Tab-separated table of N, CA and C in Angstrom:
chain	number	residue	atom	x	y	z
A	271	MET	N	4.953	5.743	-0.286
A	271	MET	CA	3.874	4.365	-0.576
A	271	MET	C	2.842	4.654	0.580
A	272	PRO	N	1.595	4.422	0.015
A	272	PRO	CA	0.461	4.298	1.091
A	272	PRO	C	0.313	3.594	2.090
A	273	LYS	N	-0.446	3.579	2.876
A	273	LYS	CA	-0.833	2.400	3.757
A	273	LYS	C	-1.569	1.410	3.330
A	274	LEU	N	-1.362	0.185	3.726
A	274	LEU	CA	-1.597	-0.967	3.166
A	274	LEU	C	-2.921	-1.144	3.985
A	275	LYS	N	-4.133	-1.600	3.152
A	275	LYS	CA	-5.377	-1.784	3.742
A	275	LYS	C	-5.398	-3.410	4.225
A	276	THR	N	-5.864	-3.463	5.442
A	276	THR	CA	-6.671	-5.110	6.082
A	276	THR	C	-7.340	-5.370	5.257
A	277	ASN	N	-7.507	-6.880	4.922
A	277	ASN	CA	-8.611	-7.425	3.814
A	277	ASN	C	-9.985	-7.424	5.155
A	278	SER	N	-11.001	-6.866	4.434
A	278	SER	CA	-12.080	-6.765	5.291
A	278	SER	C	-12.859	-8.466	5.621
A	279	GLY	N	-12.760	-9.345	4.871
A	279	GLY	CA	-13.532	-10.034	5.003
A	279	GLY	C	-12.643	-11.326	6.081
A	280	ALA	N	-10.697	-10.978	6.022
A	280	ALA	CA	-10.282	-11.546	6.696
A	280	ALA	C	-10.368	-11.210	7.939
A	281	LYS	N	-10.472	-9.704	8.225
A	281	LYS	CA	-10.558	-9.445	9.799
A	281	LYS	C	-11.725	-9.976	10.529
A	282	LYS	N	-12.859	-10.109	9.633
A	282	LYS	CA	-13.926	-10.780	10.174
A	282	LYS	C	-13.965	-12.335	10.610
A	283	ARG	N	-12.859	-12.950	9.777
A	283	ARG	CA	-12.908	-14.458	10.171
A	283	ARG	C	-11.745	-14.803	11.115
A	284	PHE	N	-10.705	-14.038	10.942
A	284	PHE	CA	-9.623	-14.810	12.063
A	284	PHE	C	-9.324	-13.684	13.072
A	285	THR	N	-9.036	-14.174	14.175
A	285	THR	CA	-8.231	-13.457	15.554
A	285	THR	C	-7.005	-14.247	15.607
A	286	LEU	N	-6.290	-13.114	16.413
A	286	LEU	CA	-4.872	-13.680	16.790
A	286	LEU	C	-4.439	-14.037	18.024
A	287	THR	N	-4.487	-15.009	18.251
A	287	THR	CA	-3.981	-15.721	19.745
A	287	THR	C	-2.871	-14.935	20.409
A	288	GLY	N	-2.743	-14.923	21.732
A	288	GLY	CA	-1.426	-14.107	22.389
A	288	GLY	C	0.044	-14.533	22.024
A	289	THR	N	-0.100	-15.719	21.494
A	289	THR	CA	1.244	-16.552	21.092
A	289	THR	C	1.225	-15.836	19.815
A	290	GLY	N	0.464	-15.572	18.866
A	290	GLY	CA	0.622	-14.969	17.804
A	290	GLY	C	0.334	-15.995	16.651
A	291	LYS	N	-0.633	-17.185	17.261
A	291	LYS	CA	-0.870	-17.729	16.290
A	291	LYS	C	-2.508	-17.209	15.763
A	292	ILE	N	-3.233	-18.023	14.809
A	292	ILE	CA	-4.622	-17.405	14.411
A	292	ILE	C	-5.588	-18.495	14.358
A	293	LYS	N	-6.359	-17.553	14.902
A	293	LYS	CA	-7.482	-18.872	15.400
A	293	LYS	C	-8.835	-18.698	14.229
A	294	ARG	N	-9.678	-19.644	13.945
A	294	ARG	CA	-10.778	-19.845	12.844
A	294	ARG	C	-11.888	-20.336	13.460
A	295	LYS	N	-12.723	-20.086	12.514
A	295	LYS	CA	-13.965	-20.936	13.100
A	295	LYS	C	-14.117	-22.194	11.870
A	296	HIS	N	-14.678	-23.259	12.248
A	296	HIS	CA	-14.994	-24.393	11.210
A	296	HIS	C	-16.258	-24.082	10.172
A	297	ALA	N	-16.023	-24.657	8.939
A	297	ALA	CA	-17.110	-24.685	8.195
A	297	ALA	C	-18.283	-25.526	8.447
A	298	PHE	N	-19.238	-25.260	7.570
A	298	PHE	CA	-20.409	-26.528	7.824
A	298	PHE	C	-21.014	-26.437	8.941
A	299	LYS	N	-21.350	-25.242	9.728
A	299	LYS	CA	-22.189	-24.897	10.562
A	299	LYS	C	-23.168	-23.911	10.748
A	300	SER	N	-23.609	-23.530	9.707
A	300	SER	CA	-24.300	-22.285	9.378
A	300	SER	C	-25.768	-22.836	8.865
A	301	HIS	N	-25.870	-23.548	8.100
A	301	HIS	CA	-27.223	-23.749	7.770
A	301	HIS	C	-27.114	-25.480	7.092
A	302	ILE	N	-28.043	-25.918	6.897
A	302	ILE	CA	-28.410	-27.257	6.583
A	302	ILE	C	-28.139	-27.965	7.848
A	303	LEU	N	-28.356	-27.973	9.180
A	303	LEU	CA	-28.223	-28.538	10.193
A	303	LEU	C	-28.650	-29.490	10.607
A	304	THR	N	-29.985	-29.887	9.963
A	304	THR	CA	-30.919	-31.071	10.292
A	304	THR	C	-30.204	-32.292	10.142
A	305	LYS	N	-29.589	-32.383	8.936
A	305	LYS	CA	-29.158	-33.975	8.730
A	305	LYS	C	-27.495	-34.264	9.123
A	306	LYS	N	-27.095	-32.947	9.793
A	306	LYS	CA	-25.825	-33.357	10.470
A	306	LYS	C	-26.104	-34.115	12.130
A	307	THR	N	-25.411	-34.965	12.476
A	307	THR	CA	-25.610	-35.366	14.097
A	307	THR	C	-25.371	-34.291	14.726
A	308	THR	N	-25.250	-34.733	16.070
A	308	THR	CA	-25.392	-33.759	17.384
A	308	THR	C	-23.864	-33.808	17.507
A	309	LYS	N	-23.150	-34.722	17.688
A	309	LYS	CA	-21.760	-35.031	17.766
A	309	LYS	C	-20.653	-34.156	16.607
A	310	GLN	N	-21.286	-34.165	15.334
A	310	GLN	CA	-20.886	-33.522	14.472
A	310	GLN	C	-20.867	-31.985	14.764
A	311	LYS	N	-21.958	-31.299	14.849
A	311	LYS	CA	-22.317	-29.891	15.357
A	311	LYS	C	-21.837	-29.697	16.554
A	312	ARG	N	-21.584	-30.248	17.517
A	312	ARG	CA	-20.628	-30.139	18.491
A	312	ARG	C	-19.515	-29.750	18.499
A	313	ALA	N	-18.697	-30.794	17.350
A	313	ALA	CA	-17.233	-30.363	17.179
A	313	ALA	C	-17.239	-29.617	16.526
A	314	LEU	N	-17.857	-28.883	15.541
A	314	LEU	CA	-17.342	-27.971	14.857
A	314	LEU	C	-17.937	-26.504	15.615
A	315	THR	N	-18.361	-26.597	16.947
A	315	THR	CA	-18.710	-25.422	17.321
A	315	THR	C	-17.115	-24.715	17.973
A	316	HIS	N	-16.106	-25.885	18.381
A	316	HIS	CA	-15.181	-24.912	18.982
A	316	HIS	C	-14.310	-24.572	17.633
A	317	ALA	N	-13.520	-23.682	18.247
A	317	ALA	CA	-12.690	-22.710	17.403
A	317	ALA	C	-11.180	-23.412	17.330
A	318	ALA	N	-10.786	-23.340	15.487
A	318	ALA	CA	-9.312	-24.083	15.716
A	318	ALA	C	-8.610	-23.161	15.261
A	319	LEU	N	-7.308	-23.928	14.750
A	319	LEU	CA	-5.931	-22.894	14.396
A	319	LEU	C	-5.722	-23.136	13.054
A	320	VAL	N	-5.285	-21.890	12.693
A	320	VAL	CA	-4.664	-22.126	10.962
A	320	VAL	C	-3.690	-23.028	10.603
A	321	SER	N	-3.688	-23.626	9.880
A	321	SER	CA	-2.674	-24.639	9.399
A	321	SER	C	-1.367	-23.737	9.170
A	322	GLY	N	-0.432	-24.733	9.399
A	322	GLY	CA	1.176	-23.659	9.133
A	322	GLY	C	1.294	-23.322	7.746
A	323	VAL	N	0.782	-24.281	6.802
A	323	VAL	CA	0.651	-23.895	5.207
A	323	VAL	C	0.136	-22.332	4.875
A	324	ASP	N	-1.055	-22.139	5.774
A	324	ASP	CA	-1.555	-21.052	5.452
A	324	ASP	C	-1.606	-19.953	5.969
A	325	THR	N	-0.742	-19.945	7.174
A	325	THR	CA	-0.693	-18.950	8.062
A	325	THR	C	-0.088	-17.552	7.257
A	326	ASN	N	1.020	-17.830	6.317
A	326	ASN	CA	1.515	-16.820	5.660
A	326	ASN	C	0.773	-15.926	4.894
A	327	ASN	N	-0.265	-16.820	4.325
A	327	ASN	CA	-1.608	-16.067	3.659
A	327	ASN	C	-2.218	-15.235	4.278
A	328	VAL	N	-2.561	-16.101	5.454
A	328	VAL	CA	-3.659	-14.974	6.307
A	328	VAL	C	-2.907	-14.005	6.690
A	329	LYS	N	-1.707	-13.927	7.412
A	329	LYS	CA	-0.841	-12.962	7.739
A	329	LYS	C	-0.802	-11.784	6.853
A	330	LYS	N	-0.799	-12.263	5.260
A	330	LYS	CA	-0.583	-11.256	4.565
A	330	LYS	C	-2.051	-10.218	4.413
A	331	LEU	N	-3.328	-11.029	4.520
A	331	LEU	CA	-4.643	-10.179	4.404
A	331	LEU	C	-4.534	-9.482	5.738
A	332	LEU	N	-4.029	-9.833	6.736
A	332	LEU	CA	-4.477	-9.120	7.987
A	332	LEU	C	-3.111	-7.638	7.996
A	333	CYS	N	-2.542	-8.228	6.882
A	333	CYS	CA	-1.409	-7.005	7.237
A	333	CYS	C	-0.436	-7.475	8.226
A	334	LEU	N	-0.145	-8.438	8.867
A	334	LEU	CA	0.900	-8.616	9.762
A	334	LEU	C	2.094	-8.966	9.844
A	335	LYS	N	2.556	-9.292	8.223
A	335	LYS	CA	4.013	-9.549	7.845
A	335	LYS	C	4.316	-9.031	6.569
């Protein structure tokens, strides 16, 4: 069997925490920021964790499982 390749898009978007959870960034923070409130933009700044439903799919893309 050949080696599995990690999905290039996924390795740019997700990082693994020390406990094995997957961190992600929030959407809607890249452009058209003038119509969004300051509170909304500040809340989108912080990283979030990938939900439990999606972790298996992301781990497959990252060749972790």
